[in-house]
């Protein structure tokens, strides 16, 4: 089973379920210019979402049409798509009641759309600043609606993934045994002191891909290190985190450099040994915590085999970023590119294309969730 771990979904009709006066509105028009990827045209209409009198987002029909995305999934060679809630309309900085209503409406709609269709994996959206409501809504989304993961934009405000305010939510996620899918959004990270990668980016005209080229991997390196050294992964040893659109090449370097900054038999630096004398540490080497991380490669990362050599027991997955048009979007030529990598063993190709994602989502070979 080949699983596309990173596709974006935004079912238009969920807005109709929201009763909050600030919900905004949609305008749908016929497409005036086709989006092309590798010679493939995405047909259909264009929807634009407005809220507070401002344009929030425009996107094409592939973002909400399951039959249309199924066509491209077949072309690309995937059996299953993970439907990650689209970022822009579902953020943490909106009015709290609006955020709660958007989450409930989105989860209800996705569950209705994919009911009985095992080609798609539904992912819950929660309004993270309201932890009590987030716990309640997530439990409902998994237990009653059958969704199989939860998406985080990352932290919010000055908080990050290791913030203790999230611990009640992590306890619920651990009990539900679902993965956390991380997919940063610009509106969140503009406010975070630990992720300054968008500050001043508007000065670099001609290079509009700071978030995907630098922001995502840099954010993930900081986030992974905080998850490890905060002791959070010792506290919640069954949590699983998926990292998307940041590539995979940074992983072996981060594993090795974090290990080098911890005392062990191989530590060369006397300063490291002295620094940790008498200090409480984490329970394992930093690299060992990567068993809880599932990290999406981009199909054009031709050095994938080298990354596997640096992470032999890897949890590398793959995503096409359908139907976005940025530099990490590889549809509809994702599977073939990986399969044609001559220096990557066949067993690792199978793990990257589906085997690891099946473990992350707790799937059997027939696509059914393990009980």
PDB file of N, CA and C in Angstrom, residues 52-87:
ATOM      1  N   UNK A  52     -13.720  38.720   7.654  1.00  0.00           N
ATOM      2  CA  UNK A  52     -13.432  40.061   8.165  1.00  0.00           C
ATOM      3  C   UNK A  52     -13.154  41.038   7.032  1.00  0.00           C
ATOM      4  N   UNK A  53     -13.835  40.848   5.904  1.00  0.00           N
ATOM      5  CA  UNK A  53     -13.670  41.741   4.776  1.00  0.00           C
ATOM      6  C   UNK A  53     -12.374  41.565   4.021  1.00  0.00           C
ATOM      7  N   UNK A  54     -11.613  40.532   4.331  1.00  0.00           N
ATOM      8  CA  UNK A  54     -10.319  40.311   3.688  1.00  0.00           C
ATOM      9  C   UNK A  54     -10.287  38.965   2.986  1.00  0.00           C
ATOM     10  N   UNK A  55      -9.535  38.904   1.897  1.00  0.00           N
ATOM     11  CA  UNK A  55      -9.306  37.637   1.223  1.00  0.00           C
ATOM     12  C   UNK A  55      -8.342  36.798   2.064  1.00  0.00           C
ATOM     13  N   UNK A  56      -8.778  35.601   2.442  1.00  0.00           N
ATOM     14  CA  UNK A  56      -7.947  34.715   3.239  1.00  0.00           C
ATOM     15  C   UNK A  56      -7.171  33.753   2.363  1.00  0.00           C
ATOM     16  N   UNK A  57      -7.840  33.209   1.330  1.00  0.00           N
ATOM     17  CA  UNK A  57      -7.207  32.128   0.582  1.00  0.00           C
ATOM     18  C   UNK A  57      -7.964  31.884  -0.712  1.00  0.00           C
ATOM     19  N   UNK A  58      -7.247  31.558  -1.785  1.00  0.00           N
ATOM     20  CA  UNK A  58      -7.842  31.066  -3.020  1.00  0.00           C
ATOM     21  C   UNK A  58      -7.245  29.706  -3.344  1.00  0.00           C
ATOM     22  N   UNK A  59      -8.073  28.807  -3.851  1.00  0.00           N
ATOM     23  CA  UNK A  59      -7.582  27.475  -4.169  1.00  0.00           C
ATOM     24  C   UNK A  59      -8.483  26.847  -5.219  1.00  0.00           C
ATOM     25  N   UNK A  60      -7.937  25.806  -5.877  1.00  0.00           N
ATOM     26  CA  UNK A  60      -8.644  25.179  -6.975  1.00  0.00           C
ATOM     27  C   UNK A  60      -9.455  23.984  -6.514  1.00  0.00           C
ATOM     28  N   UNK A  61     -10.231  23.453  -7.455  1.00  0.00           N
ATOM     29  CA  UNK A  61     -11.204  22.418  -7.139  1.00  0.00           C
ATOM     30  C   UNK A  61     -10.571  21.145  -6.583  1.00  0.00           C
ATOM     31  N   UNK A  62      -9.324  20.898  -6.921  1.00  0.00           N
ATOM     32  CA  UNK A  62      -8.647  19.732  -6.376  1.00  0.00           C
ATOM     33  C   UNK A  62      -8.562  19.753  -4.863  1.00  0.00           C
ATOM     34  N   UNK A  63      -8.667  20.937  -4.274  1.00  0.00           N
ATOM     35  CA  UNK A  63      -8.579  21.065  -2.824  1.00  0.00           C
ATOM     36  C   UNK A  63      -9.821  20.498  -2.137  1.00  0.00           C
ATOM     37  N   UNK A  64     -10.960  20.459  -2.838  1.00  0.00           N
ATOM     38  CA  UNK A  64     -12.171  19.978  -2.173  1.00  0.00           C
ATOM     39  C   UNK A  64     -12.844  18.806  -2.893  1.00  0.00           C
ATOM     40  N   UNK A  65     -12.460  18.515  -4.122  1.00  0.00           N
ATOM     41  CA  UNK A  65     -13.125  17.464  -4.886  1.00  0.00           C
ATOM     42  C   UNK A  65     -12.415  16.125  -4.700  1.00  0.00           C
ATOM     43  N   UNK A  66     -13.050  15.193  -4.000  1.00  0.00           N
ATOM     44  CA  UNK A  66     -12.451  13.868  -3.819  1.00  0.00           C
ATOM     45  C   UNK A  66     -12.332  13.101  -5.142  1.00  0.00           C
ATOM     46  N   UNK A  67     -13.327  13.119  -6.033  1.00  0.00           N
ATOM     47  CA  UNK A  67     -13.155  12.424  -7.312  1.00  0.00           C
ATOM     48  C   UNK A  67     -11.987  12.968  -8.127  1.00  0.00           C
ATOM     49  N   UNK A  68     -11.802  14.284  -8.121  1.00  0.00           N
ATOM     50  CA  UNK A  68     -10.716  14.873  -8.893  1.00  0.00           C
ATOM     51  C   UNK A  68      -9.365  14.489  -8.310  1.00  0.00           C
ATOM     52  N   UNK A  69      -9.220  14.562  -6.992  1.00  0.00           N
ATOM     53  CA  UNK A  69      -7.937  14.201  -6.388  1.00  0.00           C
ATOM     54  C   UNK A  69      -7.681  12.710  -6.531  1.00  0.00           C
ATOM     55  N   UNK A  70      -8.734  11.903  -6.586  1.00  0.00           N
ATOM     56  CA  UNK A  70      -8.552  10.470  -6.780  1.00  0.00           C
ATOM     57  C   UNK A  70      -7.931  10.182  -8.148  1.00  0.00           C
ATOM     58  N   UNK A  71      -8.289  10.981  -9.155  1.00  0.00           N
ATOM     59  CA  UNK A  71      -7.690  10.815 -10.479  1.00  0.00           C
ATOM     60  C   UNK A  71      -6.182  11.047 -10.421  1.00  0.00           C
ATOM     61  N   UNK A  72      -5.771  12.108  -9.746  1.00  0.00           N
ATOM     62  CA  UNK A  72      -4.346  12.409  -9.664  1.00  0.00           C
ATOM     63  C   UNK A  72      -3.620  11.426  -8.755  1.00  0.00           C
ATOM     64  N   UNK A  73      -4.291  10.931  -7.736  1.00  0.00           N
ATOM     65  CA  UNK A  73      -3.697   9.918  -6.878  1.00  0.00           C
ATOM     66  C   UNK A  73      -3.377   8.673  -7.699  1.00  0.00           C
ATOM     67  N   UNK A  74      -4.272   8.293  -8.585  1.00  0.00           N
ATOM     68  CA  UNK A  74      -4.059   7.131  -9.438  1.00  0.00           C
ATOM     69  C   UNK A  74      -2.911   7.369 -10.404  1.00  0.00           C
ATOM     70  N   UNK A  75      -2.847   8.568 -10.991  1.00  0.00           N
ATOM     71  CA  UNK A  75      -1.753   8.900 -11.895  1.00  0.00           C
ATOM     72  C   UNK A  75      -0.407   8.828 -11.193  1.00  0.00           C
ATOM     73  N   UNK A  76      -0.388   9.257  -9.939  1.00  0.00           N
ATOM     74  CA  UNK A  76       0.860   9.309  -9.189  1.00  0.00           C
ATOM     75  C   UNK A  76       1.256   7.939  -8.655  1.00  0.00           C
ATOM     76  N   UNK A  77       0.316   7.013  -8.563  1.00  0.00           N
ATOM     77  CA  UNK A  77       0.630   5.675  -8.103  1.00  0.00           C
ATOM     78  C   UNK A  77       0.383   5.428  -6.631  1.00  0.00           C
ATOM     79  N   UNK A  78      -0.391   6.313  -5.986  1.00  0.00           N
ATOM     80  CA  UNK A  78      -0.720   6.131  -4.573  1.00  0.00           C
ATOM     81  C   UNK A  78      -2.049   5.391  -4.422  1.00  0.00           C
ATOM     82  N   UNK A  79      -2.140   4.601  -3.373  1.00  0.00           N
ATOM     83  CA  UNK A  79      -3.381   3.909  -3.037  1.00  0.00           C
ATOM     84  C   UNK A  79      -4.228   4.707  -2.052  1.00  0.00           C
ATOM     85  N   UNK A  80      -3.561   5.507  -1.236  1.00  0.00           N
ATOM     86  CA  UNK A  80      -4.219   6.215  -0.141  1.00  0.00           C
ATOM     87  C   UNK A  80      -3.670   7.628  -0.062  1.00  0.00           C
ATOM     88  N   UNK A  81      -4.533   8.579   0.261  1.00  0.00           N
ATOM     89  CA  UNK A  81      -4.117   9.951   0.536  1.00  0.00           C
ATOM     90  C   UNK A  81      -4.470  10.312   1.971  1.00  0.00           C
ATOM     91  N   UNK A  82      -3.574  11.041   2.621  1.00  0.00           N
ATOM     92  CA  UNK A  82      -3.841  11.627   3.926  1.00  0.00           C
ATOM     93  C   UNK A  82      -4.361  13.044   3.690  1.00  0.00           C
ATOM     94  N   UNK A  83      -5.537  13.342   4.200  1.00  0.00           N
ATOM     95  CA  UNK A  83      -6.179  14.639   3.974  1.00  0.00           C
ATOM     96  C   UNK A  83      -5.846  15.580   5.121  1.00  0.00           C
ATOM     97  N   UNK A  84      -4.803  16.383   4.938  1.00  0.00           N
ATOM     98  CA  UNK A  84      -4.387  17.320   5.973  1.00  0.00           C
ATOM     99  C   UNK A  84      -5.199  18.611   5.856  1.00  0.00           C
ATOM    100  N   UNK A  85      -5.817  19.051   6.937  1.00  0.00           N
ATOM    101  CA  UNK A  85      -6.590  20.299   6.880  1.00  0.00           C
ATOM    102  C   UNK A  85      -5.736  21.459   6.369  1.00  0.00           C
ATOM    103  N   UNK A  86      -6.281  22.208   5.426  1.00  0.00           N
ATOM    104  CA  UNK A  86      -5.528  23.322   4.858  1.00  0.00           C
ATOM    105  C   UNK A  86      -5.300  24.397   5.923  1.00  0.00           C
ATOM    106  N   UNK A  87      -4.183  25.097   5.807  1.00  0.00           N
ATOM    107  CA  UNK A  87      -3.747  25.989   6.876  1.00  0.00           C
ATOM    108  C   UNK A  87      -4.553  27.271   7.035  1.00  0.00           C
TER     109      UNK A  87
END
